[in-house]
Amino acid sequence: MAAVSPSRRPVTAIIGPRDAGPGERQQMLERAHQRLDEAGATDPIRIDVPSTSAGDDTGGRLRADIEALVPALQSGSLFGGPQAVLVVDVQNLLAGEAEVVAELAATTGATLVLVCTGRLPAVLAKAVKQVGETLTVKMVRERDAADWLGHAARDRKLRLAGDAGVALLQRFGTDLAALGQALDVLAASGEDVTAAAVQERFRNRPDAPMWHYADAVADGDEGEALRRLADFLTHGHPLQLLAFMAGELRRRALAAAAPDIETYAEWVGSKSDAWPVRKAWRARSESSPEELRLAVQALARADLAMKTAPEAVHRVTLERLTVALCRWLGSRRRRVAG
């Protein structure tokens, strides 16, 4: 059987990271609409798969939102062109629903684009492999967002003076949709785009992943770590951050105790070439056993304060903890001292 040209394949899966944020979801949808445009779709039907819970029981029937997919893939376009269907949040499909979608994907003549965070259901992944193609969207890093921001500003004929780009990233993080909207606002205002103008006009804080905070602590950069802490506390709960840092300390302690990286990888149930494993292994000598002990004790005291002390002291407790962790765990201090 002759291979099918990717541009002619009727089914495309757009796969993003499991913990996709606004920036990643923006890119996933952009890739999906690009694929639909390439197929010449003029009236795509969008279906959003609702989230599921452990108690969901449909009795073998498709949920109402999924039922609409069947006639959509079996009928032609109202305008005489190729029918096209966009299904978003495919990871939420129940087992029986995934089987139905897989059967339709294998036989449909329509253009079907599936958007999924994490992994496709196994039966659907098999069908896509046979009749379609898979495109992957990676996690958006701040460097990626900075590159995107530069191009987006030029497209709008905006000049980002001085540290204006840095200020925008500090306000919006990797949320590409929000960055684009901010650029539209700045372009419409006609003002010079300076860091001061950005800071004055936009007051929000980015909903950034916790590893940004952990990386700033590992660098020993107190100012950056405190900024990341303020960003996180705008959207998240302090106990989430403490639990995350407890995991970081556990990994660092295990790496320090392991005789080699292969043993450490086995202890944490991962592969020795995995990025988190290599990252922890490189940091294993950044802290002495005494510093690790002090960090664990401070984390435990902060956890107790979050659960027993008045809320008014929570922020200052976390700020003091952050400065202490930077001094005990940070590598920059050692580079400066050396």
XYZ file of C-alpha atoms in Angstrom:
338
model
C 0.000 0.000 0.000
C 1.432 3.407 -0.978
C 2.292 5.798 1.810
C -0.156 8.633 2.301
C 1.264 12.135 1.995
C 1.056 13.874 5.413
C -0.670 16.865 3.837
C -3.406 14.540 2.562
C -3.979 12.530 5.691
C -7.502 13.091 6.994
C -6.656 12.732 10.693
C -4.162 14.838 12.630
C -3.458 14.679 16.359
C -1.929 17.749 18.007
C -0.292 16.586 21.237
C 0.812 19.030 23.925
C 2.411 18.544 27.358
C 0.287 17.055 30.127
C 0.582 20.222 32.220
C -0.021 22.553 29.271
C -0.596 26.163 30.245
C -2.175 29.014 28.276
C 0.892 29.411 26.059
C 0.999 25.766 25.069
C -2.754 25.598 24.494
C -2.509 28.679 22.285
C 0.145 26.988 20.149
C -1.833 23.748 19.989
C -4.930 25.535 18.704
C -2.867 27.565 16.244
C -1.382 24.351 14.819
C -4.866 22.818 14.649
C -6.324 25.750 12.714
C -3.301 25.778 10.435
C -3.976 22.121 9.608
C -7.640 22.899 8.926
C -6.663 25.777 6.639
C -4.292 23.490 4.733
C -7.187 21.085 4.202
C -9.319 23.879 2.760
C -11.896 23.651 5.566
C -14.314 26.579 5.484
C -16.803 25.583 8.183
C -15.029 23.384 10.762
C -17.161 22.020 13.581
C -15.565 22.333 17.015
C -16.340 19.864 19.779
C -14.912 20.343 23.293
C -14.741 17.136 25.302
C -15.920 17.799 28.876
C -13.773 16.746 31.810
C -14.420 13.449 33.534
C -14.544 12.245 37.119
C -14.153 8.867 38.770
C -17.914 8.530 39.159
C -18.804 9.083 35.509
C -20.994 6.255 34.212
C -22.767 6.714 30.909
C -24.108 3.169 30.718
C -22.282 2.592 27.465
C -23.785 5.671 25.822
C -21.900 8.645 24.441
C -22.205 11.907 26.311
C -24.217 14.575 24.506
C -21.129 16.558 23.495
C -19.539 13.443 21.992
C -22.718 12.304 20.231
C -22.463 15.368 18.004
C -19.190 13.988 16.626
C -20.878 11.047 14.903
C -23.080 12.965 12.427
C -20.339 15.573 12.033
C -17.920 12.971 10.662
C -20.549 11.126 8.630
C -22.056 14.121 6.795
C -20.722 16.538 4.208
C -20.070 20.249 4.528
C -23.086 22.542 4.274
C -21.111 24.633 1.785
C -20.095 21.765 -0.468
C -16.440 21.745 0.605
C -14.628 19.116 2.639
C -16.123 18.510 6.062
C -13.795 19.269 8.967
C -14.074 18.590 12.682
C -11.890 19.917 15.500
C -12.033 17.961 18.765
C -10.407 19.682 21.760
C -9.337 18.033 25.052
C -9.353 14.514 23.636
C -7.628 13.282 26.810
C -11.026 13.597 28.543
C -12.668 10.908 26.399
C -14.076 7.944 28.308
C -12.905 4.485 27.180
C -16.041 3.710 25.203
C -16.045 7.136 23.591
C -12.419 6.762 22.531
C -13.305 3.486 20.803
C -16.115 5.164 18.857
C -13.882 8.069 17.824
C -11.167 5.605 16.752
C -13.656 3.735 14.528
C -14.837 6.985 12.971
C -11.267 8.189 12.463
C -10.407 5.009 10.578
C -13.300 5.358 8.122
C -14.138 9.045 7.825
C -13.571 11.010 4.672
C -13.665 14.261 6.604
C -10.699 16.161 7.981
C -10.424 15.379 11.681
C -8.067 17.291 13.991
C -7.654 16.069 17.565
C -6.136 18.330 20.241
C -4.866 16.524 23.320
C -2.733 17.301 26.376
C -0.670 14.354 27.521
C -1.310 11.048 25.778
C -4.051 10.030 23.404
C -6.224 7.131 24.588
C -4.436 3.962 23.413
C -7.119 2.831 20.967
C -7.251 6.270 19.380
C -3.458 6.543 19.213
C -3.399 3.280 17.259
C -5.990 4.571 14.784
C -4.124 7.851 14.264
C -0.891 5.965 13.636
C -2.593 3.937 10.891
C -4.453 6.680 9.029
C -3.102 9.997 10.219
C -0.202 11.931 11.644
C 0.834 13.304 15.017
C 2.262 16.766 15.639
C 3.858 17.622 18.979
C 3.807 20.967 20.787
C 6.517 21.247 23.441
C 6.412 23.155 26.688
C 6.843 26.891 26.082
C 9.921 28.141 27.914
C 10.550 31.797 28.656
C 13.210 31.858 25.937
C 10.577 30.633 23.461
C 8.150 33.299 24.671
C 10.845 35.968 24.274
C 11.468 34.907 20.661
C 7.722 34.848 19.981
C 7.353 38.287 21.562
C 10.021 39.804 19.322
C 8.347 38.522 16.151
C 4.859 39.505 17.355
C 6.020 43.044 18.159
C 7.566 43.438 14.705
C 4.362 42.153 13.081
C 2.517 44.988 14.867
C 5.257 47.492 13.958
C 6.028 48.001 17.649
C 9.469 48.806 18.991
C 10.143 47.430 22.463
C 12.516 49.960 23.988
C 15.054 48.986 26.618
C 13.711 46.350 29.011
C 10.114 46.551 27.763
C 10.256 42.954 26.552
C 11.571 41.777 29.924
C 8.789 43.690 31.682
C 6.135 42.073 29.467
C 7.509 38.601 30.216
C 7.527 39.398 33.932
C 3.868 40.426 33.707
C 2.565 37.626 31.445
C 5.130 34.816 31.554
C 4.682 32.280 28.728
C 0.992 33.042 28.142
C 1.288 33.851 24.430
C -2.386 34.773 24.086
C -2.121 37.332 26.910
C 1.149 38.674 25.482
C -0.519 39.149 22.102
C -3.439 40.992 23.676
C -1.042 43.230 25.605
C 0.809 44.079 22.381
C -2.513 44.924 20.717
C -3.333 47.298 23.583
C 0.085 48.953 23.348
C -0.158 49.263 19.569
C -3.578 50.927 19.826
C -2.403 53.407 22.464
C 0.320 54.870 20.286
C 2.576 55.228 23.336
C 6.278 54.446 23.439
C 6.641 50.858 24.650
C 9.008 51.133 27.591
C 9.414 49.013 30.689
C 7.873 51.798 32.783
C 4.834 51.996 30.471
C 4.324 48.220 30.669
C 4.624 48.180 34.464
C 2.230 51.091 34.804
C -0.429 49.759 32.430
C -0.390 46.051 33.373
C -0.630 44.933 36.996
C -1.168 41.181 36.638
C 1.298 38.442 37.594
C 1.932 35.385 35.392
C 0.582 31.978 36.346
C 4.010 30.357 36.036
C 4.986 26.764 36.921
C 6.641 26.195 40.286
C 9.920 25.038 38.778
C 10.665 28.672 37.866
C 10.799 29.403 41.601
C 12.880 26.281 42.283
C 15.367 27.207 39.541
C 15.810 30.713 40.979
C 16.467 29.203 44.414
C 18.953 26.733 42.907
C 20.775 29.666 41.296
C 20.932 31.466 44.625
C 19.254 34.495 43.017
C 17.299 35.964 45.937
C 15.696 38.792 43.954
C 14.473 36.511 41.176
C 13.264 33.889 43.671
C 11.270 36.487 45.618
C 9.700 37.736 42.371
C 8.797 34.188 41.396
C 7.329 33.683 44.862
C 5.109 36.766 44.440
C 3.998 35.505 41.015
C 3.061 32.108 42.413
C 1.185 33.426 45.446
C -1.079 35.421 43.109
C -2.485 32.188 41.669
C -1.448 29.282 43.892
C -1.572 28.120 47.519
C 1.560 28.253 49.711
C 1.262 24.579 50.657
C 1.549 23.623 46.992
C 4.882 25.402 46.789
C 6.136 23.863 50.029
C 5.211 20.377 48.822
C 7.021 21.006 45.535
C 10.155 22.192 47.329
C 10.003 19.196 49.668
C 10.180 17.012 46.575
C 13.148 19.030 45.285
C 14.994 18.567 48.580
C 14.248 14.854 48.591
C 15.654 14.478 45.078
C 18.756 16.480 45.951
C 19.335 14.406 49.095
C 18.936 11.121 47.206
C 21.315 12.317 44.490
C 23.888 13.279 47.105
C 23.641 9.826 48.693
C 23.692 7.779 45.470
C 27.037 6.304 44.339
C 26.269 6.948 40.663
C 23.563 8.444 38.448
C 22.209 5.019 37.441
C 21.555 4.150 41.080
C 19.899 7.495 41.683
C 17.684 7.047 38.616
C 16.619 3.627 39.922
C 15.786 5.096 43.334
C 13.480 7.711 41.823
C 11.977 5.326 39.267
C 13.256 7.089 36.161
C 15.854 6.730 33.403
C 19.387 7.984 33.877
C 19.195 10.185 30.768
C 15.938 11.898 31.836
C 16.318 15.677 32.243
C 15.057 15.819 35.888
C 17.519 13.071 36.817
C 20.481 14.785 35.157
C 19.473 18.124 36.671
C 19.333 16.739 40.228
C 22.575 14.836 39.721
C 24.431 17.980 38.668
C 23.137 19.810 41.761
C 24.047 17.036 44.196
C 27.237 18.752 45.396
C 25.807 22.267 45.637
C 24.769 21.798 49.275
C 26.490 20.180 52.201
C 24.640 17.631 54.377
C 24.326 20.316 57.061
C 22.786 22.792 54.608
C 20.313 20.182 53.397
C 19.380 19.449 57.021
C 18.807 23.149 57.697
C 16.701 23.480 54.534
C 14.502 20.521 55.496
C 13.990 21.887 59.001
C 13.134 25.364 57.693
C 10.662 23.874 55.232
C 8.997 21.925 58.034
C 8.724 25.051 60.214
C 7.208 27.005 57.303
C 4.702 24.219 56.689
C 3.666 24.330 60.347
C 3.325 28.121 60.185
C 1.083 27.899 57.111
C -1.219 25.517 59.013
C -1.269 27.166 62.457
C -0.153 30.811 62.306
C -2.389 33.748 61.268
C -2.562 34.329 57.527
C -1.024 37.774 57.985
C 2.393 36.205 58.658
C 2.294 33.632 55.826
C 3.874 35.822 53.181
C 6.751 37.077 55.321
C 7.387 33.480 56.454
C 7.686 32.339 52.843
C 9.895 35.295 51.945
C 12.281 34.526 54.824
C 12.277 30.859 53.805
C 13.063 31.806 50.202
C 16.086 33.903 51.173
C 17.358 31.118 53.438
C 16.919 28.439 50.751
C 18.809 30.583 48.259
C 21.734 30.758 50.688
C 21.706 27.049 51.517
C 20.886 25.589 48.123
C 22.026 28.214 45.620
C 25.013 27.715 43.355
C 25.597 31.400 42.527
C 26.814 32.140 46.043
C 29.556 29.561 45.631
C 30.622 30.941 42.242
C 30.853 34.453 43.667
C 32.687 33.253 46.772
C 35.160 31.293 44.631
